[in-house]
Structures are given as structure tokens and as C-alpha cells.
């Protein structure tokens, strides 16, 4: 091998070593950790529950695991836990990932603590027994179909003028044919894609209470006039 070629290879290798050594690895787990029935990962010094392997009907998620504060419930963490009827989420949790409780068909109710700011798409989808849901004012973002095909979702009386609310959150619209709509006072969040593709909608009035509007909430509508509060 020519001297110049070898020198270039050594330079590239050295540069890669320096780059990798500069990347902070503290708090990063490259493999699943286990504590009892829980699998978890570590990021930035806090724990994400990645899988529950137990078979309990009533489950309390720990606020700490092996000394790490549990701040997230990860994607698919409780998926297909069909025996789960009740789960307690600690106040340390701020984030609930996509499909976190997907197909927990026996889950009847859920109270989200006021520490949670984000619920990703399909987080509780197809929890067919889920009839009672309590959402805190701390919520800033709710992903698409977060509560799709739950008992709450499928109960027609929970839909008002084909709009579904849970507490202060406007989740979704369906069979929506109105030209004008006033989002009810007290609403703080409009979820991802809530009015998406409602091309009949030409005018909407938002309440003074509103704080957060999700992505694509009014995408592909016919809105020509929107009243936004101060």
C-alpha cells in the first residue's frame, strides 16, 4: 500500500475515533434492561418502559426503576395485554408512545396524570372495554386515533354534532357536514388531524381557552375564515 494512501486511511480512522469519542454515551442504553416484569431503556438519565411481561389484571407502573425515574411509556409497551383491566400511571410520566396500550381489550378505564404532556397515535386504540377516560389540562399533543375503537369512541352519545371530546381535548370529527363550527369554550387542545379533509368547513371559531393545535388539524378543509382568540 502506498504511503500516501495509508496516511489517508489512518487520518480517516483517527477522525472517526475522535468523532465517536465526542458522542456522549451517558444515559444511553444499547440493549433492553430488565427488572422483574419490566423491560426498559435509559435515555438522558431517565427510564422508558419498553415492555410489560407480566400477566396481572391490575398493574401499577413504577415511578422509579433501578433508581431511574420513569418518564415515558414506550411504543407497544403494553400491546396485547388482554388480561389488563386497570393500570395506574405515576406522576413521573410525561409521554405515552404510539400503540402503548393497543389491544388491551379488558382495560375499562384510564386516568392520565397531570404530568403527561403528549399521547402518541393509537396509544389506546382497540381497547374495546375502555369506557371512561380522564385527561389532564397538562396535555399539549394527542396523536391520530389515540382512542380509536374504544368503548368510549364507539358510544354515540359521546359524540356531539359528530365531534368527539374528552374533557378539554377535541379529539376527532366524523361524518362532518357543517359549514361553520364553534369549538366549545374550555377546550385546550385540538388533536392531530381533528378536522382533516372536512372540505365542507368554511368557518371556525376557536375559544379563549385554547392553547394547542395539533398538526394537520385543519388540513384540506375549506376554511376561509378563522377566528383566533388573543
mmCIF file with all atom_site columns, C-alpha atoms in Angstrom:
data_model
loop_
_atom_site.group_PDB
_atom_site.id
_atom_site.type_symbol
_atom_site.label_atom_id
_atom_site.label_alt_id
_atom_site.label_comp_id
_atom_site.label_asym_id
_atom_site.label_entity_id
_atom_site.label_seq_id
_atom_site.pdbx_PDB_ins_code
_atom_site.Cartn_x
_atom_site.Cartn_y
_atom_site.Cartn_z
_atom_site.occupancy
_atom_site.B_iso_or_equiv
_atom_site.pdbx_formal_charge
_atom_site.auth_seq_id
_atom_site.auth_comp_id
_atom_site.auth_asym_id
_atom_site.auth_atom_id
_atom_site.pdbx_PDB_model_num
ATOM 1   C CA . UNK A 1 1   ? 0.000   0.000   0.000  1.00 0.00 ? 1   UNK A CA 1
ATOM 2   C CA . UNK A 1 2   ? 1.331   3.406   -0.931 1.00 0.00 ? 2   UNK A CA 1
ATOM 3   C CA . UNK A 1 3   ? 2.455   5.639   1.868  1.00 0.00 ? 3   UNK A CA 1
ATOM 4   C CA . UNK A 1 4   ? 0.028   8.467   0.971  1.00 0.00 ? 4   UNK A CA 1
ATOM 5   C CA . UNK A 1 5   ? -2.934  6.044   0.793  1.00 0.00 ? 5   UNK A CA 1
ATOM 6   C CA . UNK A 1 6   ? -2.020  4.554   4.173  1.00 0.00 ? 6   UNK A CA 1
ATOM 7   C CA . UNK A 1 7   ? -1.701  8.033   5.628  1.00 0.00 ? 7   UNK A CA 1
ATOM 8   C CA . UNK A 1 8   ? -5.157  8.986   4.366  1.00 0.00 ? 8   UNK A CA 1
ATOM 9   C CA . UNK A 1 9   ? -6.685  5.822   5.828  1.00 0.00 ? 9   UNK A CA 1
ATOM 10  C CA . UNK A 1 10  ? -5.050  6.465   9.174  1.00 0.00 ? 10  UNK A CA 1
ATOM 11  C CA . UNK A 1 11  ? -6.320  10.055  9.122  1.00 0.00 ? 11  UNK A CA 1
ATOM 12  C CA . UNK A 1 12  ? -9.877  8.925   8.373  1.00 0.00 ? 12  UNK A CA 1
ATOM 13  C CA . UNK A 1 13  ? -9.728  6.275   11.095 1.00 0.00 ? 13  UNK A CA 1
ATOM 14  C CA . UNK A 1 14  ? -8.417  8.770   13.607 1.00 0.00 ? 14  UNK A CA 1
ATOM 15  C CA . UNK A 1 15  ? -11.138 11.241  12.683 1.00 0.00 ? 15  UNK A CA 1
ATOM 16  C CA . UNK A 1 16  ? -13.808 8.565   13.199 1.00 0.00 ? 16  UNK A CA 1
ATOM 17  C CA . UNK A 1 17  ? -12.362 7.617   16.578 1.00 0.00 ? 17  UNK A CA 1
ATOM 18  C CA . UNK A 1 18  ? -12.353 11.259  17.657 1.00 0.00 ? 18  UNK A CA 1
ATOM 19  C CA . UNK A 1 19  ? -15.937 11.715  16.444 1.00 0.00 ? 19  UNK A CA 1
ATOM 20  C CA . UNK A 1 20  ? -17.204 8.648   18.294 1.00 0.00 ? 20  UNK A CA 1
ATOM 21  C CA . UNK A 1 21  ? -15.358 9.611   21.453 1.00 0.00 ? 21  UNK A CA 1
ATOM 22  C CA . UNK A 1 22  ? -17.064 13.018  21.360 1.00 0.00 ? 22  UNK A CA 1
ATOM 23  C CA . UNK A 1 23  ? -20.553 11.499  21.370 1.00 0.00 ? 23  UNK A CA 1
ATOM 24  C CA . UNK A 1 24  ? -21.919 11.433  24.935 1.00 0.00 ? 24  UNK A CA 1
ATOM 25  C CA . UNK A 1 25  ? -22.903 7.914   25.908 1.00 0.00 ? 25  UNK A CA 1
ATOM 26  C CA . UNK A 1 26  ? -24.102 8.611   29.435 1.00 0.00 ? 26  UNK A CA 1
ATOM 27  C CA . UNK A 1 27  ? -27.700 7.607   29.963 1.00 0.00 ? 27  UNK A CA 1
ATOM 28  C CA . UNK A 1 28  ? -27.921 5.707   26.639 1.00 0.00 ? 28  UNK A CA 1
ATOM 29  C CA . UNK A 1 29  ? -28.780 2.017   26.707 1.00 0.00 ? 29  UNK A CA 1
ATOM 30  C CA . UNK A 1 30  ? -27.977 -0.050  23.612 1.00 0.00 ? 30  UNK A CA 1
ATOM 31  C CA . UNK A 1 31  ? -29.871 -3.103  24.871 1.00 0.00 ? 31  UNK A CA 1
ATOM 32  C CA . UNK A 1 32  ? -33.033 -3.883  26.788 1.00 0.00 ? 32  UNK A CA 1
ATOM 33  C CA . UNK A 1 33  ? -32.727 -3.806  30.558 1.00 0.00 ? 33  UNK A CA 1
ATOM 34  C CA . UNK A 1 34  ? -34.944 -5.944  32.769 1.00 0.00 ? 34  UNK A CA 1
ATOM 35  C CA . UNK A 1 35  ? -36.338 -5.505  36.261 1.00 0.00 ? 35  UNK A CA 1
ATOM 36  C CA . UNK A 1 36  ? -38.976 -8.037  37.285 1.00 0.00 ? 36  UNK A CA 1
ATOM 37  C CA . UNK A 1 37  ? -41.844 -7.891  34.795 1.00 0.00 ? 37  UNK A CA 1
ATOM 38  C CA . UNK A 1 38  ? -40.483 -4.726  33.186 1.00 0.00 ? 38  UNK A CA 1
ATOM 39  C CA . UNK A 1 39  ? -38.204 -4.166  30.237 1.00 0.00 ? 39  UNK A CA 1
ATOM 40  C CA . UNK A 1 40  ? -36.847 -0.644  29.960 1.00 0.00 ? 40  UNK A CA 1
ATOM 41  C CA . UNK A 1 41  ? -34.240 1.561   28.341 1.00 0.00 ? 41  UNK A CA 1
ATOM 42  C CA . UNK A 1 42  ? -32.311 4.550   29.628 1.00 0.00 ? 42  UNK A CA 1
ATOM 43  C CA . UNK A 1 43  ? -32.042 7.879   27.837 1.00 0.00 ? 43  UNK A CA 1
ATOM 44  C CA . UNK A 1 44  ? -30.702 11.109  29.303 1.00 0.00 ? 44  UNK A CA 1
ATOM 45  C CA . UNK A 1 45  ? -30.737 9.563   32.757 1.00 0.00 ? 45  UNK A CA 1
ATOM 46  C CA . UNK A 1 46  ? -34.428 8.574   32.779 1.00 0.00 ? 46  UNK A CA 1
ATOM 47  C CA . UNK A 1 47  ? -36.231 5.317   32.063 1.00 0.00 ? 47  UNK A CA 1
ATOM 48  C CA . UNK A 1 48  ? -38.682 4.393   29.310 1.00 0.00 ? 48  UNK A CA 1
ATOM 49  C CA . UNK A 1 49  ? -40.853 1.326   29.887 1.00 0.00 ? 49  UNK A CA 1
ATOM 50  C CA . UNK A 1 50  ? -40.454 -0.673  26.677 1.00 0.00 ? 50  UNK A CA 1
ATOM 51  C CA . UNK A 1 51  ? -42.396 -3.801  27.603 1.00 0.00 ? 51  UNK A CA 1
ATOM 52  C CA . UNK A 1 52  ? -44.538 -5.232  30.392 1.00 0.00 ? 52  UNK A CA 1
ATOM 53  C CA . UNK A 1 53  ? -44.101 -9.014  30.561 1.00 0.00 ? 53  UNK A CA 1
ATOM 54  C CA . UNK A 1 54  ? -46.425 -9.723  33.460 1.00 0.00 ? 54  UNK A CA 1
ATOM 55  C CA . UNK A 1 55  ? -49.959 -11.119 33.404 1.00 0.00 ? 55  UNK A CA 1
ATOM 56  C CA . UNK A 1 56  ? -51.562 -9.037  36.135 1.00 0.00 ? 56  UNK A CA 1
ATOM 57  C CA . UNK A 1 57  ? -55.035 -7.628  35.788 1.00 0.00 ? 57  UNK A CA 1
ATOM 58  C CA . UNK A 1 58  ? -54.309 -4.579  37.921 1.00 0.00 ? 58  UNK A CA 1
ATOM 59  C CA . UNK A 1 59  ? -50.929 -3.006  37.312 1.00 0.00 ? 59  UNK A CA 1
ATOM 60  C CA . UNK A 1 60  ? -49.136 -0.002  38.801 1.00 0.00 ? 60  UNK A CA 1
ATOM 61  C CA . UNK A 1 61  ? -46.306 1.342   36.687 1.00 0.00 ? 61  UNK A CA 1
ATOM 62  C CA . UNK A 1 62  ? -43.372 2.185   38.984 1.00 0.00 ? 62  UNK A CA 1
ATOM 63  C CA . UNK A 1 63  ? -42.295 5.812   39.242 1.00 0.00 ? 63  UNK A CA 1
ATOM 64  C CA . UNK A 1 64  ? -38.697 4.602   39.548 1.00 0.00 ? 64  UNK A CA 1
ATOM 65  C CA . UNK A 1 65  ? -36.985 1.519   38.247 1.00 0.00 ? 65  UNK A CA 1
ATOM 66  C CA . UNK A 1 66  ? -33.499 0.546   39.421 1.00 0.00 ? 66  UNK A CA 1
ATOM 67  C CA . UNK A 1 67  ? -33.065 4.122   40.635 1.00 0.00 ? 67  UNK A CA 1
ATOM 68  C CA . UNK A 1 68  ? -34.104 5.765   37.357 1.00 0.00 ? 68  UNK A CA 1
ATOM 69  C CA . UNK A 1 69  ? -37.201 7.966   37.159 1.00 0.00 ? 69  UNK A CA 1
ATOM 70  C CA . UNK A 1 70  ? -39.767 6.526   34.734 1.00 0.00 ? 70  UNK A CA 1
ATOM 71  C CA . UNK A 1 71  ? -40.746 9.366   32.381 1.00 0.00 ? 71  UNK A CA 1
ATOM 72  C CA . UNK A 1 72  ? -42.048 7.527   29.308 1.00 0.00 ? 72  UNK A CA 1
ATOM 73  C CA . UNK A 1 73  ? -44.218 4.580   28.355 1.00 0.00 ? 73  UNK A CA 1
ATOM 74  C CA . UNK A 1 74  ? -42.734 3.431   25.075 1.00 0.00 ? 74  UNK A CA 1
ATOM 75  C CA . UNK A 1 75  ? -44.198 2.246   21.800 1.00 0.00 ? 75  UNK A CA 1
ATOM 76  C CA . UNK A 1 76  ? -46.150 -1.033  22.102 1.00 0.00 ? 76  UNK A CA 1
ATOM 77  C CA . UNK A 1 77  ? -45.183 -1.371  25.781 1.00 0.00 ? 77  UNK A CA 1
ATOM 78  C CA . UNK A 1 78  ? -48.496 -2.997  26.813 1.00 0.00 ? 78  UNK A CA 1
ATOM 79  C CA . UNK A 1 79  ? -49.698 -4.113  23.386 1.00 0.00 ? 79  UNK A CA 1
ATOM 80  C CA . UNK A 1 80  ? -51.929 -7.205  23.505 1.00 0.00 ? 80  UNK A CA 1
ATOM 81  C CA . UNK A 1 81  ? -52.034 -7.311  27.315 1.00 0.00 ? 81  UNK A CA 1
ATOM 82  C CA . UNK A 1 82  ? -55.593 -8.595  27.023 1.00 0.00 ? 82  UNK A CA 1
ATOM 83  C CA . UNK A 1 83  ? -55.939 -9.509  30.713 1.00 0.00 ? 83  UNK A CA 1
ATOM 84  C CA . UNK A 1 84  ? -55.136 -5.970  31.889 1.00 0.00 ? 84  UNK A CA 1
ATOM 85  C CA . UNK A 1 85  ? -58.220 -4.337  33.440 1.00 0.00 ? 85  UNK A CA 1
ATOM 86  C CA . UNK A 1 86  ? -56.675 -1.397  35.302 1.00 0.00 ? 86  UNK A CA 1
ATOM 87  C CA . UNK A 1 87  ? -53.376 0.474   35.125 1.00 0.00 ? 87  UNK A CA 1
ATOM 88  C CA . UNK A 1 88  ? -52.019 3.253   37.315 1.00 0.00 ? 88  UNK A CA 1
ATOM 89  C CA . UNK A 1 89  ? -49.635 5.684   35.644 1.00 0.00 ? 89  UNK A CA 1
ATOM 90  C CA . UNK A 1 90  ? -47.296 7.562   38.006 1.00 0.00 ? 90  UNK A CA 1
ATOM 91  C CA . UNK A 1 91  ? -46.873 11.337  38.063 1.00 0.00 ? 91  UNK A CA 1
ATOM 92  C CA . UNK A 1 92  ? -43.319 10.933  36.792 1.00 0.00 ? 92  UNK A CA 1
ATOM 93  C CA . UNK A 1 93  ? -44.553 10.002  33.296 1.00 0.00 ? 93  UNK A CA 1
ATOM 94  C CA . UNK A 1 94  ? -44.707 12.789  30.696 1.00 0.00 ? 94  UNK A CA 1
ATOM 95  C CA . UNK A 1 95  ? -45.003 10.794  27.456 1.00 0.00 ? 95  UNK A CA 1
ATOM 96  C CA . UNK A 1 96  ? -47.126 7.867   26.249 1.00 0.00 ? 96  UNK A CA 1
ATOM 97  C CA . UNK A 1 97  ? -45.886 6.336   22.991 1.00 0.00 ? 97  UNK A CA 1
ATOM 98  C CA . UNK A 1 98  ? -47.771 5.104   19.953 1.00 0.00 ? 98  UNK A CA 1
ATOM 99  C CA . UNK A 1 99  ? -49.785 1.903   20.434 1.00 0.00 ? 99  UNK A CA 1
ATOM 100 C CA . UNK A 1 100 ? -48.573 1.789   24.047 1.00 0.00 ? 100 UNK A CA 1
ATOM 101 C CA . UNK A 1 101 ? -51.816 0.123   25.200 1.00 0.00 ? 101 UNK A CA 1
ATOM 102 C CA . UNK A 1 102 ? -53.035 -1.112  21.827 1.00 0.00 ? 102 UNK A CA 1
ATOM 103 C CA . UNK A 1 103 ? -55.464 -4.031  22.017 1.00 0.00 ? 103 UNK A CA 1
ATOM 104 C CA . UNK A 1 104 ? -55.677 -4.103  25.800 1.00 0.00 ? 104 UNK A CA 1
ATOM 105 C CA . UNK A 1 105 ? -59.211 -5.364  25.314 1.00 0.00 ? 105 UNK A CA 1
ATOM 106 C CA . UNK A 1 106 ? -60.094 -5.745  29.016 1.00 0.00 ? 106 UNK A CA 1
ATOM 107 C CA . UNK A 1 107 ? -58.947 -2.278  30.082 1.00 0.00 ? 107 UNK A CA 1
ATOM 108 C CA . UNK A 1 108 ? -62.062 -0.487  31.347 1.00 0.00 ? 108 UNK A CA 1
ATOM 109 C CA . UNK A 1 109 ? -60.826 2.929   32.438 1.00 0.00 ? 109 UNK A CA 1
ATOM 110 C CA . UNK A 1 110 ? -57.763 5.124   32.438 1.00 0.00 ? 110 UNK A CA 1
ATOM 111 C CA . UNK A 1 111 ? -56.750 8.248   34.326 1.00 0.00 ? 111 UNK A CA 1
ATOM 112 C CA . UNK A 1 112 ? -53.855 10.138  32.793 1.00 0.00 ? 112 UNK A CA 1
ATOM 113 C CA . UNK A 1 113 ? -51.861 12.010  35.475 1.00 0.00 ? 113 UNK A CA 1
ATOM 114 C CA . UNK A 1 114 ? -51.273 15.753  35.170 1.00 0.00 ? 114 UNK A CA 1
ATOM 115 C CA . UNK A 1 115 ? -47.603 15.175  34.394 1.00 0.00 ? 115 UNK A CA 1
ATOM 116 C CA . UNK A 1 116 ? -48.359 13.814  30.911 1.00 0.00 ? 116 UNK A CA 1
ATOM 117 C CA . UNK A 1 117 ? -47.983 16.288  28.042 1.00 0.00 ? 117 UNK A CA 1
ATOM 118 C CA . UNK A 1 118 ? -48.079 14.012  24.988 1.00 0.00 ? 118 UNK A CA 1
ATOM 119 C CA . UNK A 1 119 ? -50.053 10.954  23.904 1.00 0.00 ? 119 UNK A CA 1
ATOM 120 C CA . UNK A 1 120 ? -48.999 9.474   20.581 1.00 0.00 ? 120 UNK A CA 1
ATOM 121 C CA . UNK A 1 121 ? -51.216 7.993   17.896 1.00 0.00 ? 121 UNK A CA 1
ATOM 122 C CA . UNK A 1 122 ? -53.224 4.821   18.584 1.00 0.00 ? 122 UNK A CA 1
ATOM 123 C CA . UNK A 1 123 ? -51.940 4.793   22.168 1.00 0.00 ? 123 UNK A CA 1
ATOM 124 C CA . UNK A 1 124 ? -55.209 3.302   23.460 1.00 0.00 ? 124 UNK A CA 1
ATOM 125 C CA . UNK A 1 125 ? -56.720 2.162   20.149 1.00 0.00 ? 125 UNK A CA 1
ATOM 126 C CA . UNK A 1 126 ? -58.848 -1.003  20.178 1.00 0.00 ? 126 UNK A CA 1
ATOM 127 C CA . UNK A 1 127 ? -59.097 -1.074  23.967 1.00 0.00 ? 127 UNK A CA 1
ATOM 128 C CA . UNK A 1 128 ? -62.675 -2.213  23.345 1.00 0.00 ? 128 UNK A CA 1
ATOM 129 C CA . UNK A 1 129 ? -63.759 -2.120  27.001 1.00 0.00 ? 129 UNK A CA 1
ATOM 130 C CA . UNK A 1 130 ? -62.343 1.340   27.675 1.00 0.00 ? 130 UNK A CA 1
ATOM 131 C CA . UNK A 1 131 ? -65.398 3.419   28.541 1.00 0.00 ? 131 UNK A CA 1
ATOM 132 C CA . UNK A 1 132 ? -64.032 6.028   30.947 1.00 0.00 ? 132 UNK A CA 1
ATOM 133 C CA . UNK A 1 133 ? -61.089 8.306   30.180 1.00 0.00 ? 133 UNK A CA 1
ATOM 134 C CA . UNK A 1 134 ? -59.783 11.262  32.162 1.00 0.00 ? 134 UNK A CA 1
ATOM 135 C CA . UNK A 1 135 ? -57.314 13.646  30.526 1.00 0.00 ? 135 UNK A CA 1
ATOM 136 C CA . UNK A 1 136 ? -55.466 16.395  32.437 1.00 0.00 ? 136 UNK A CA 1
ATOM 137 C CA . UNK A 1 137 ? -55.022 20.032  31.432 1.00 0.00 ? 137 UNK A CA 1
ATOM 138 C CA . UNK A 1 138 ? -51.298 19.335  31.044 1.00 0.00 ? 138 UNK A CA 1
ATOM 139 C CA . UNK A 1 139 ? -51.894 17.614  27.684 1.00 0.00 ? 139 UNK A CA 1
ATOM 140 C CA . UNK A 1 140 ? -50.331 19.509  24.783 1.00 0.00 ? 140 UNK A CA 1
ATOM 141 C CA . UNK A 1 141 ? -50.498 16.986  21.969 1.00 0.00 ? 141 UNK A CA 1
ATOM 142 C CA . UNK A 1 142 ? -52.636 13.963  21.117 1.00 0.00 ? 142 UNK A CA 1
ATOM 143 C CA . UNK A 1 143 ? -51.733 11.879  18.081 1.00 0.00 ? 143 UNK A CA 1
ATOM 144 C CA . UNK A 1 144 ? -54.134 10.463  15.476 1.00 0.00 ? 144 UNK A CA 1
ATOM 145 C CA . UNK A 1 145 ? -56.680 7.856   16.551 1.00 0.00 ? 145 UNK A CA 1
ATOM 146 C CA . UNK A 1 146 ? -55.295 7.754   20.067 1.00 0.00 ? 146 UNK A CA 1
ATOM 147 C CA . UNK A 1 147 ? -58.611 6.387   21.391 1.00 0.00 ? 147 UNK A CA 1
ATOM 148 C CA . UNK A 1 148 ? -59.951 4.838   18.180 1.00 0.00 ? 148 UNK A CA 1
ATOM 149 C CA . UNK A 1 149 ? -62.264 1.840   18.523 1.00 0.00 ? 149 UNK A CA 1
ATOM 150 C CA . UNK A 1 150 ? -62.519 2.065   22.297 1.00 0.00 ? 150 UNK A CA 1
ATOM 151 C CA . UNK A 1 151 ? -65.866 1.750   24.010 1.00 0.00 ? 151 UNK A CA 1
ATOM 152 C CA . UNK A 1 152 ? -65.745 5.496   24.674 1.00 0.00 ? 152 UNK A CA 1
ATOM 153 C CA . UNK A 1 153 ? -65.124 6.145   20.979 1.00 0.00 ? 153 UNK A CA 1
ATOM 154 C CA . UNK A 1 154 ? -67.882 3.790   19.855 1.00 0.00 ? 154 UNK A CA 1
ATOM 155 C CA . UNK A 1 155 ? -70.530 5.207   22.209 1.00 0.00 ? 155 UNK A CA 1
ATOM 156 C CA . UNK A 1 156 ? -72.608 7.526   20.047 1.00 0.00 ? 156 UNK A CA 1
ATOM 157 C CA . UNK A 1 157 ? -73.712 9.710   22.972 1.00 0.00 ? 157 UNK A CA 1
ATOM 158 C CA . UNK A 1 158 ? -70.097 10.828  23.455 1.00 0.00 ? 158 UNK A CA 1
ATOM 159 C CA . UNK A 1 159 ? -70.170 12.458  20.024 1.00 0.00 ? 159 UNK A CA 1
ATOM 160 C CA . UNK A 1 160 ? -71.748 15.921  19.957 1.00 0.00 ? 160 UNK A CA 1
ATOM 161 C CA . UNK A 1 161 ? -72.593 17.159  16.449 1.00 0.00 ? 161 UNK A CA 1
ATOM 162 C CA . UNK A 1 162 ? -70.208 14.459  15.171 1.00 0.00 ? 162 UNK A CA 1
ATOM 163 C CA . UNK A 1 163 ? -67.345 15.864  17.232 1.00 0.00 ? 163 UNK A CA 1
ATOM 164 C CA . UNK A 1 164 ? -65.650 13.807  19.962 1.00 0.00 ? 164 UNK A CA 1
ATOM 165 C CA . UNK A 1 165 ? -64.283 15.490  23.077 1.00 0.00 ? 165 UNK A CA 1
ATOM 166 C CA . UNK A 1 166 ? -62.575 14.033  26.122 1.00 0.00 ? 166 UNK A CA 1
ATOM 167 C CA . UNK A 1 167 ? -62.503 16.581  28.921 1.00 0.00 ? 167 UNK A CA 1
ATOM 168 C CA . UNK A 1 168 ? -60.751 19.667  27.494 1.00 0.00 ? 168 UNK A CA 1
ATOM 169 C CA . UNK A 1 169 ? -59.453 17.928  24.366 1.00 0.00 ? 169 UNK A CA 1
ATOM 170 C CA . UNK A 1 170 ? -61.179 17.865  20.959 1.00 0.00 ? 170 UNK A CA 1
ATOM 171 C CA . UNK A 1 171 ? -60.147 14.517  19.513 1.00 0.00 ? 171 UNK A CA 1
ATOM 172 C CA . UNK A 1 172 ? -61.855 13.900  16.221 1.00 0.00 ? 172 UNK A CA 1
ATOM 173 C CA . UNK A 1 173 ? -64.717 14.595  13.833 1.00 0.00 ? 173 UNK A CA 1
ATOM 174 C CA . UNK A 1 174 ? -66.663 12.191  11.652 1.00 0.00 ? 174 UNK A CA 1
ATOM 175 C CA . UNK A 1 175 ? -69.478 12.435  9.099  1.00 0.00 ? 175 UNK A CA 1
ATOM 176 C CA . UNK A 1 176 ? -68.934 16.157  9.487  1.00 0.00 ? 176 UNK A CA 1
ATOM 177 C CA . UNK A 1 177 ? -71.066 18.256  7.143  1.00 0.00 ? 177 UNK A CA 1
ATOM 178 C CA . UNK A 1 178 ? -71.214 21.645  8.842  1.00 0.00 ? 178 UNK A CA 1
ATOM 179 C CA . UNK A 1 179 ? -70.036 24.830  7.152  1.00 0.00 ? 179 UNK A CA 1
ATOM 180 C CA . UNK A 1 180 ? -69.417 26.641  10.429 1.00 0.00 ? 180 UNK A CA 1
ATOM 181 C CA . UNK A 1 181 ? -68.259 25.362  13.787 1.00 0.00 ? 181 UNK A CA 1
ATOM 182 C CA . UNK A 1 182 ? -67.521 26.933  17.165 1.00 0.00 ? 182 UNK A CA 1
ATOM 183 C CA . UNK A 1 183 ? -65.092 24.887  19.239 1.00 0.00 ? 183 UNK A CA 1
ATOM 184 C CA . UNK A 1 184 ? -66.600 24.788  22.707 1.00 0.00 ? 184 UNK A CA 1
ATOM 185 C CA . UNK A 1 185 ? -65.223 27.034  25.441 1.00 0.00 ? 185 UNK A CA 1
ATOM 186 C CA . UNK A 1 186 ? -62.976 25.170  27.861 1.00 0.00 ? 186 UNK A CA 1
ATOM 187 C CA . UNK A 1 187 ? -61.196 23.287  25.091 1.00 0.00 ? 187 UNK A CA 1
ATOM 188 C CA . UNK A 1 188 ? -57.409 23.497  25.480 1.00 0.00 ? 188 UNK A CA 1
ATOM 189 C CA . UNK A 1 189 ? -56.224 21.071  22.776 1.00 0.00 ? 189 UNK A CA 1
ATOM 190 C CA . UNK A 1 190 ? -57.295 20.263  19.237 1.00 0.00 ? 190 UNK A CA 1
ATOM 191 C CA . UNK A 1 191 ? -55.779 16.919  18.323 1.00 0.00 ? 191 UNK A CA 1
ATOM 192 C CA . UNK A 1 192 ? -53.723 15.930  15.314 1.00 0.00 ? 192 UNK A CA 1
ATOM 193 C CA . UNK A 1 193 ? -55.853 15.974  12.155 1.00 0.00 ? 193 UNK A CA 1
ATOM 194 C CA . UNK A 1 194 ? -59.102 16.615  14.042 1.00 0.00 ? 194 UNK A CA 1
ATOM 195 C CA . UNK A 1 195 ? -60.791 18.384  11.097 1.00 0.00 ? 195 UNK A CA 1
ATOM 196 C CA . UNK A 1 196 ? -58.574 16.963  8.360  1.00 0.00 ? 196 UNK A CA 1
ATOM 197 C CA . UNK A 1 197 ? -60.273 16.731  4.946  1.00 0.00 ? 197 UNK A CA 1
ATOM 198 C CA . UNK A 1 198 ? -63.547 18.306  6.142  1.00 0.00 ? 198 UNK A CA 1
ATOM 199 C CA . UNK A 1 199 ? -63.812 20.332  2.951  1.00 0.00 ? 199 UNK A CA 1
ATOM 200 C CA . UNK A 1 200 ? -67.339 21.469  3.803  1.00 0.00 ? 200 UNK A CA 1
ATOM 201 C CA . UNK A 1 201 ? -65.976 23.514  6.718  1.00 0.00 ? 201 UNK A CA 1
ATOM 202 C CA . UNK A 1 202 ? -65.510 27.145  5.684  1.00 0.00 ? 202 UNK A CA 1
ATOM 203 C CA . UNK A 1 203 ? -65.546 28.986  9.025  1.00 0.00 ? 203 UNK A CA 1
ATOM 204 C CA . UNK A 1 204 ? -64.358 28.081  12.509 1.00 0.00 ? 204 UNK A CA 1
ATOM 205 C CA . UNK A 1 205 ? -64.195 29.970  15.785 1.00 0.00 ? 205 UNK A CA 1
ATOM 206 C CA . UNK A 1 206 ? -61.660 28.977  18.425 1.00 0.00 ? 206 UNK A CA 1
ATOM 207 C CA . UNK A 1 207 ? -62.269 29.553  22.162 1.00 0.00 ? 207 UNK A CA 1
ATOM 208 C CA . UNK A 1 208 ? -60.252 31.725  24.526 1.00 0.00 ? 208 UNK A CA 1
ATOM 209 C CA . UNK A 1 209 ? -59.270 28.601  26.444 1.00 0.00 ? 209 UNK A CA 1
ATOM 210 C CA . UNK A 1 210 ? -57.413 27.017  23.512 1.00 0.00 ? 210 UNK A CA 1
ATOM 211 C CA . UNK A 1 211 ? -53.650 26.523  23.982 1.00 0.00 ? 211 UNK A CA 1
ATOM 212 C CA . UNK A 1 212 ? -52.515 23.875  21.484 1.00 0.00 ? 212 UNK A CA 1
ATOM 213 C CA . UNK A 1 213 ? -53.445 22.967  17.911 1.00 0.00 ? 213 UNK A CA 1
ATOM 214 C CA . UNK A 1 214 ? -52.128 19.662  16.560 1.00 0.00 ? 214 UNK A CA 1
ATOM 215 C CA . UNK A 1 215 ? -50.506 19.129  13.190 1.00 0.00 ? 215 UNK A CA 1
ATOM 216 C CA . UNK A 1 216 ? -52.866 18.933  10.191 1.00 0.00 ? 216 UNK A CA 1
ATOM 217 C CA . UNK A 1 217 ? -55.850 19.838  12.381 1.00 0.00 ? 217 UNK A CA 1
ATOM 218 C CA . UNK A 1 218 ? -57.352 21.892  9.543  1.00 0.00 ? 218 UNK A CA 1
ATOM 219 C CA . UNK A 1 219 ? -55.552 20.305  6.595  1.00 0.00 ? 219 UNK A CA 1
ATOM 220 C CA . UNK A 1 220 ? -57.584 20.075  3.378  1.00 0.00 ? 220 UNK A CA 1
ATOM 221 C CA . UNK A 1 221 ? -60.582 21.885  4.797  1.00 0.00 ? 221 UNK A CA 1
ATOM 222 C CA . UNK A 1 222 ? -62.496 24.623  3.001  1.00 0.00 ? 222 UNK A CA 1
ATOM 223 C CA . UNK A 1 223 ? -61.801 27.178  5.749  1.00 0.00 ? 223 UNK A CA 1
ATOM 224 C CA . UNK A 1 224 ? -61.902 30.747  4.521  1.00 0.00 ? 224 UNK A CA 1
ATOM 225 C CA . UNK A 1 225 ? -62.400 32.395  7.885  1.00 0.00 ? 225 UNK A CA 1
ATOM 226 C CA . UNK A 1 226 ? -60.904 31.521  11.248 1.00 0.00 ? 226 UNK A CA 1
ATOM 227 C CA . UNK A 1 227 ? -61.324 33.412  14.488 1.00 0.00 ? 227 UNK A CA 1
ATOM 228 C CA . UNK A 1 228 ? -58.302 33.016  16.753 1.00 0.00 ? 228 UNK A CA 1
ATOM 229 C CA . UNK A 1 229 ? -58.503 34.381  20.328 1.00 0.00 ? 229 UNK A CA 1
ATOM 230 C CA . UNK A 1 230 ? -55.880 36.691  21.763 1.00 0.00 ? 230 UNK A CA 1
#
